[in-house]
Each structure stands twice: as structure tokens, then as C-alpha cells.
Amino acid sequence: MNQQQEQLETLHEIRNIMDRSSRFISLSGLSGVFPGLLALAGAAVVKWYFSQRNINYYDDLGRSFTRQDILFLLGTATAVLFLGICTATYFTVRNARRKNHRVWDSQSRRLAVNLAIPLAAGGVFCAVLIYHNLLYLVAPAMLVFYGLALLNGSKYTISDIRYLGIIEIVLGLVASFFVSYGLLSWTIGFGMLHIVYGALVYFKYER
């Protein structure tokens, strides 16, 4: 019985070694929670801005946005993205060092590349939508391309991120039909879902 138990433990260790060699497993749950909180804060700022400018997004779907409004929205989104990347990087590096794993290796490079390609394509596509004044489709497009990026990168990190990607894609597609709820769908996708996902990963792998 002891020999069988030792064999099972050996197989488990071999599987862990193979996972570490093919996947970047140092992704921290907190790297999902804090960007989610930042997204909620960004959505709150946008909501406040709309109230100050007497803009009712749900009525005009952004068609009456001025250049100033668009620049403000882009600036807020850029700030949320930058701070989100910084906090995600910090907690991931901290988690990797805690586990004595390398932060930048072939696995993390593959993960970064597979995330970056759909995100870059999505960024260009959103710029095209803004150019053609189709602002009400920007939030759904961001969710869909972000979900595709997570799905594409899930092959090189913890498998849980795959389910988050699928949910983001579905949410983005639904939001493309109910375009008047673009801000709400963006808040759910980048805020609430990130927090829930990050908390689940944190308690599953880090506690």
C-alpha cells in the first residue's frame, strides 16, 4: 500500500513538473482582483462625468459625444488599463518569487504574445469604430476581444482563465445586441467578473 502511495505521489510530482515546464502558473488571483477594483473605480468616474455633463448614454448611445467627451473616456480607459497592468504585474511577480519560479521565461513570453495579438487587433478595431462614430459598439468589442485574448492565452497558464475568457466573449456578444447598456456590460466584464475570478483563483491556489 505504501509503495502504491509513493508511486501516486511520484506521478503527481512528475505532472507538476510538466505543468511548470509548459505553463506559466505563477499568475496571482490578486492580479485579477485589483484590476477589477480599478475598473469599477473607472466606471464610477465615467458615470460621474456623464452626470456633470448631463449626458444620457442610454438615450443617445454616445452619438452626441463631443471630442472632449471622447478624449475623457479614452483617458480614463487608458489610466485603468495602465494601472491594471501595473498591479497585475506586481502581484504576479510577487507570487512567482514566493514560489521560487522565474517570472520571465519561455512560458511567460508565450503567454504575453498570445494575449497581445488579440488585444492589439481589438485595439485597432475599437479605433476604427470610434473613427466611424460607432461608439456604442466599443464596449462590446472590447469585451469580445479581451475574452478572445484570455482564451488564446489560456493554453500557457492556469486553465481557469479559459472560463473567464468564454464568459467575457458571451457577455460582449450579448452587449452588442443591448447596446444601450454598454457601460454596465463593461463594468460587469472588466470589474465584477475580474474580482470574482481573482478571488476564486486566490483561494484555490494561494491559500
Short mmCIF file of C-alpha atoms in Angstrom, two decimals:
data_model
loop_
_atom_site.label_atom_id
_atom_site.label_comp_id
_atom_site.label_asym_id
_atom_site.label_seq_id
_atom_site.Cartn_x
_atom_site.Cartn_y
_atom_site.Cartn_z
CA MET A 1 0.00 0.00 0.00
CA ASN A 2 2.87 2.34 0.85
CA GLN A 3 4.54 1.53 -2.45
CA GLN A 4 1.34 2.36 -4.35
CA GLN A 5 1.06 5.64 -2.45
CA GLU A 6 4.67 6.51 -3.30
CA GLN A 7 4.02 5.78 -6.97
CA LEU A 8 0.99 8.06 -6.96
CA GLU A 9 2.99 10.83 -5.30
CA THR A 10 5.76 10.36 -7.87
CA LEU A 11 3.28 10.61 -10.73
CA HIS A 12 1.76 13.72 -9.14
CA GLU A 13 5.20 15.31 -8.86
CA ILE A 14 6.01 14.46 -12.48
CA ARG A 15 2.74 16.05 -13.56
CA ASN A 16 3.53 19.21 -11.58
CA ILE A 17 6.96 19.41 -13.19
CA MET A 18 5.42 19.01 -16.65
CA ASP A 19 2.86 21.73 -15.88
CA ARG A 20 5.59 24.11 -14.76
CA SER A 21 7.58 23.41 -17.90
CA SER A 22 4.68 24.12 -20.28
CA ARG A 23 2.55 26.68 -18.42
CA PHE A 24 3.06 29.95 -16.58
CA ILE A 25 1.43 29.00 -13.28
CA SER A 26 2.51 31.98 -11.17
CA LEU A 27 -0.46 34.13 -12.17
CA SER A 28 -1.86 35.54 -8.93
CA GLY A 29 -5.54 35.79 -8.09
CA LEU A 30 -4.89 39.28 -6.73
CA SER A 31 -3.77 40.29 -10.23
CA GLY A 32 -7.43 39.87 -11.16
CA VAL A 33 -9.00 41.40 -8.06
CA PHE A 34 -7.19 44.74 -8.08
CA PRO A 35 -7.62 45.49 -11.82
CA GLY A 36 -11.29 44.66 -11.26
CA LEU A 37 -11.48 47.22 -8.47
CA LEU A 38 -9.75 49.77 -10.70
CA ALA A 39 -12.28 49.08 -13.47
CA LEU A 40 -15.14 49.71 -11.03
CA ALA A 41 -13.49 52.97 -9.99
CA GLY A 42 -13.07 53.95 -13.65
CA ALA A 43 -16.73 53.19 -14.38
CA ALA A 44 -17.74 55.32 -11.38
CA VAL A 45 -15.64 58.22 -12.71
CA VAL A 46 -17.28 57.93 -16.14
CA LYS A 47 -20.73 57.80 -14.55
CA TRP A 48 -19.92 60.95 -12.57
CA TYR A 49 -18.65 62.66 -15.71
CA PHE A 50 -21.86 61.83 -17.56
CA SER A 51 -23.90 63.33 -14.72
CA GLN A 52 -21.81 66.51 -14.73
CA ARG A 53 -22.20 66.90 -18.49
CA ASN A 54 -25.89 65.89 -18.47
CA ILE A 55 -25.13 63.06 -20.87
CA ASN A 56 -27.62 60.20 -21.01
CA TYR A 57 -25.70 57.40 -22.68
CA TYR A 58 -28.71 55.12 -22.56
CA ASP A 59 -30.73 57.51 -24.74
CA ASP A 60 -28.30 58.69 -27.41
CA LEU A 61 -25.84 55.74 -27.28
CA GLY A 62 -22.92 58.14 -27.41
CA ARG A 63 -23.87 59.65 -30.77
CA SER A 64 -23.78 63.17 -29.33
CA PHE A 65 -20.36 62.80 -27.69
CA THR A 66 -18.06 65.75 -28.29
CA ARG A 67 -14.33 65.49 -28.89
CA GLN A 68 -13.82 66.40 -25.23
CA ASP A 69 -16.09 63.55 -24.13
CA ILE A 70 -14.27 61.01 -26.29
CA LEU A 71 -10.87 62.16 -25.04
CA PHE A 72 -12.05 61.89 -21.45
CA LEU A 73 -13.33 58.35 -21.99
CA LEU A 74 -10.13 57.32 -23.75
CA GLY A 75 -8.04 58.89 -20.99
CA THR A 76 -10.00 57.10 -18.28
CA ALA A 77 -9.78 53.76 -20.10
CA THR A 78 -6.03 54.24 -20.65
CA ALA A 79 -5.48 55.05 -16.97
CA VAL A 80 -7.46 51.98 -15.88
CA LEU A 81 -5.51 49.82 -18.34
CA PHE A 82 -2.11 51.17 -17.25
CA LEU A 83 -2.81 50.86 -13.52
CA GLY A 84 -4.39 47.44 -14.06
CA ILE A 85 -1.28 46.16 -15.87
CA CYS A 86 0.96 47.59 -13.14
CA THR A 87 -0.98 45.96 -10.29
CA ALA A 88 -1.36 42.65 -12.17
CA THR A 89 2.39 42.60 -12.86
CA TYR A 90 3.24 43.41 -9.26
CA PHE A 91 1.12 40.64 -7.73
CA THR A 92 2.20 38.10 -10.36
CA VAL A 93 5.89 38.86 -9.77
CA ARG A 94 5.35 38.64 -6.02
CA ASN A 95 3.59 35.29 -6.37
CA ALA A 96 6.33 33.93 -8.67
CA ARG A 97 9.08 34.91 -6.26
CA ARG A 98 7.18 33.39 -3.36
CA LYS A 99 7.09 30.08 -5.26
CA ASN A 100 10.71 30.43 -6.42
CA HIS A 101 9.61 30.49 -10.06
CA ARG A 102 11.14 32.55 -12.83
CA VAL A 103 8.99 35.50 -13.87
CA TRP A 104 10.19 35.97 -17.47
CA ASP A 105 10.82 32.68 -19.23
CA SER A 106 9.62 30.89 -22.36
CA GLN A 107 6.20 30.18 -20.80
CA SER A 108 5.54 33.78 -19.75
CA ARG A 109 6.75 35.02 -23.14
CA ARG A 110 4.35 32.70 -24.96
CA LEU A 111 1.56 33.83 -22.65
CA ALA A 112 2.34 37.51 -23.29
CA VAL A 113 2.45 37.06 -27.08
CA ASN A 114 -0.80 35.08 -27.22
CA LEU A 115 -2.53 37.70 -25.08
CA ALA A 116 -1.10 40.62 -27.02
CA ILE A 117 -2.17 39.57 -30.54
CA PRO A 118 -5.98 39.58 -29.95
CA LEU A 119 -5.67 42.65 -27.69
CA ALA A 120 -3.78 44.58 -30.38
CA ALA A 121 -6.33 43.57 -33.00
CA GLY A 122 -9.12 44.62 -30.65
CA GLY A 123 -7.48 47.97 -30.01
CA VAL A 124 -7.25 48.70 -33.74
CA PHE A 125 -10.85 47.56 -34.27
CA CYS A 126 -12.10 49.82 -31.47
CA ALA A 127 -10.18 52.73 -33.02
CA VAL A 128 -11.97 52.02 -36.32
CA LEU A 129 -15.34 52.05 -34.51
CA ILE A 130 -14.51 55.40 -32.92
CA TYR A 131 -13.36 56.75 -36.30
CA HIS A 132 -16.74 55.84 -37.81
CA ASN A 133 -18.58 57.23 -34.75
CA LEU A 134 -19.92 53.79 -33.76
CA LEU A 135 -19.17 54.42 -30.10
CA TYR A 136 -21.97 52.21 -28.83
CA LEU A 137 -20.14 49.13 -30.16
CA VAL A 138 -16.81 49.91 -28.50
CA ALA A 139 -17.64 48.36 -25.11
CA PRO A 140 -18.98 45.08 -26.60
CA ALA A 141 -15.96 44.87 -28.92
CA MET A 142 -13.56 45.37 -26.01
CA LEU A 143 -15.21 42.53 -24.10
CA VAL A 144 -15.17 40.14 -27.08
CA PHE A 145 -11.53 40.75 -28.00
CA TYR A 146 -10.45 40.63 -24.35
CA GLY A 147 -12.24 37.29 -23.98
CA LEU A 148 -10.52 36.02 -27.13
CA ALA A 149 -7.16 37.09 -25.70
CA LEU A 150 -7.81 35.19 -22.46
CA LEU A 151 -8.96 32.13 -24.39
CA ASN A 152 -5.89 32.30 -26.61
CA GLY A 153 -3.53 32.67 -23.66
CA SER A 154 -5.18 30.01 -21.50
CA LYS A 155 -3.04 27.31 -23.15
CA TYR A 156 0.01 28.76 -21.42
CA THR A 157 -1.26 29.46 -17.91
CA ILE A 158 -3.79 28.17 -15.36
CA SER A 159 -6.83 26.67 -17.05
CA ASP A 160 -9.30 28.76 -15.00
CA ILE A 161 -8.59 31.78 -17.18
CA ARG A 162 -10.22 29.94 -20.09
CA TYR A 163 -13.63 30.09 -18.42
CA LEU A 164 -13.25 33.80 -17.72
CA GLY A 165 -12.45 34.31 -21.41
CA ILE A 166 -15.55 32.41 -22.52
CA ILE A 167 -17.79 34.43 -20.18
CA GLU A 168 -16.27 37.70 -21.43
CA ILE A 169 -16.95 36.71 -25.05
CA VAL A 170 -20.56 35.76 -24.29
CA LEU A 171 -21.09 38.98 -22.33
CA GLY A 172 -19.65 41.04 -25.20
CA LEU A 173 -21.89 39.34 -27.77
CA VAL A 174 -24.98 39.87 -25.61
CA ALA A 175 -23.97 43.51 -25.05
CA SER A 176 -23.72 44.02 -28.82
CA PHE A 177 -27.48 43.43 -29.00
CA PHE A 178 -28.31 45.57 -25.95
CA VAL A 179 -26.04 48.45 -26.85
CA SER A 180 -27.71 50.93 -24.52
CA TYR A 181 -26.16 49.02 -21.60
CA GLY A 182 -22.58 49.33 -22.86
CA LEU A 183 -21.23 50.98 -19.72
CA LEU A 184 -22.98 48.43 -17.50
CA SER A 185 -21.64 45.48 -19.50
CA TRP A 186 -18.13 47.00 -19.44
CA THR A 187 -18.39 47.39 -15.66
CA ILE A 188 -19.52 43.79 -15.21
CA GLY A 189 -16.93 42.35 -17.60
CA PHE A 190 -13.83 44.24 -16.51
CA GLY A 191 -14.87 44.92 -12.93
CA MET A 192 -17.10 42.36 -11.28
CA LEU A 193 -16.00 39.30 -13.27
CA HIS A 194 -12.35 40.11 -12.63
CA ILE A 195 -12.95 40.38 -8.90
CA VAL A 196 -14.88 37.10 -8.74
CA TYR A 197 -12.34 35.29 -10.92
CA GLY A 198 -9.39 36.68 -8.97
CA ALA A 199 -10.91 35.74 -5.62
CA LEU A 200 -11.63 32.18 -6.79
CA VAL A 201 -8.08 31.73 -8.11
CA TYR A 202 -6.59 33.21 -4.95
CA PHE A 203 -8.46 30.88 -2.61
CA LYS A 204 -7.95 27.89 -4.92
CA TYR A 205 -4.18 28.18 -5.47
CA GLU A 206 -2.73 30.64 -2.96
CA ARG A 207 -4.47 29.94 0.33
#
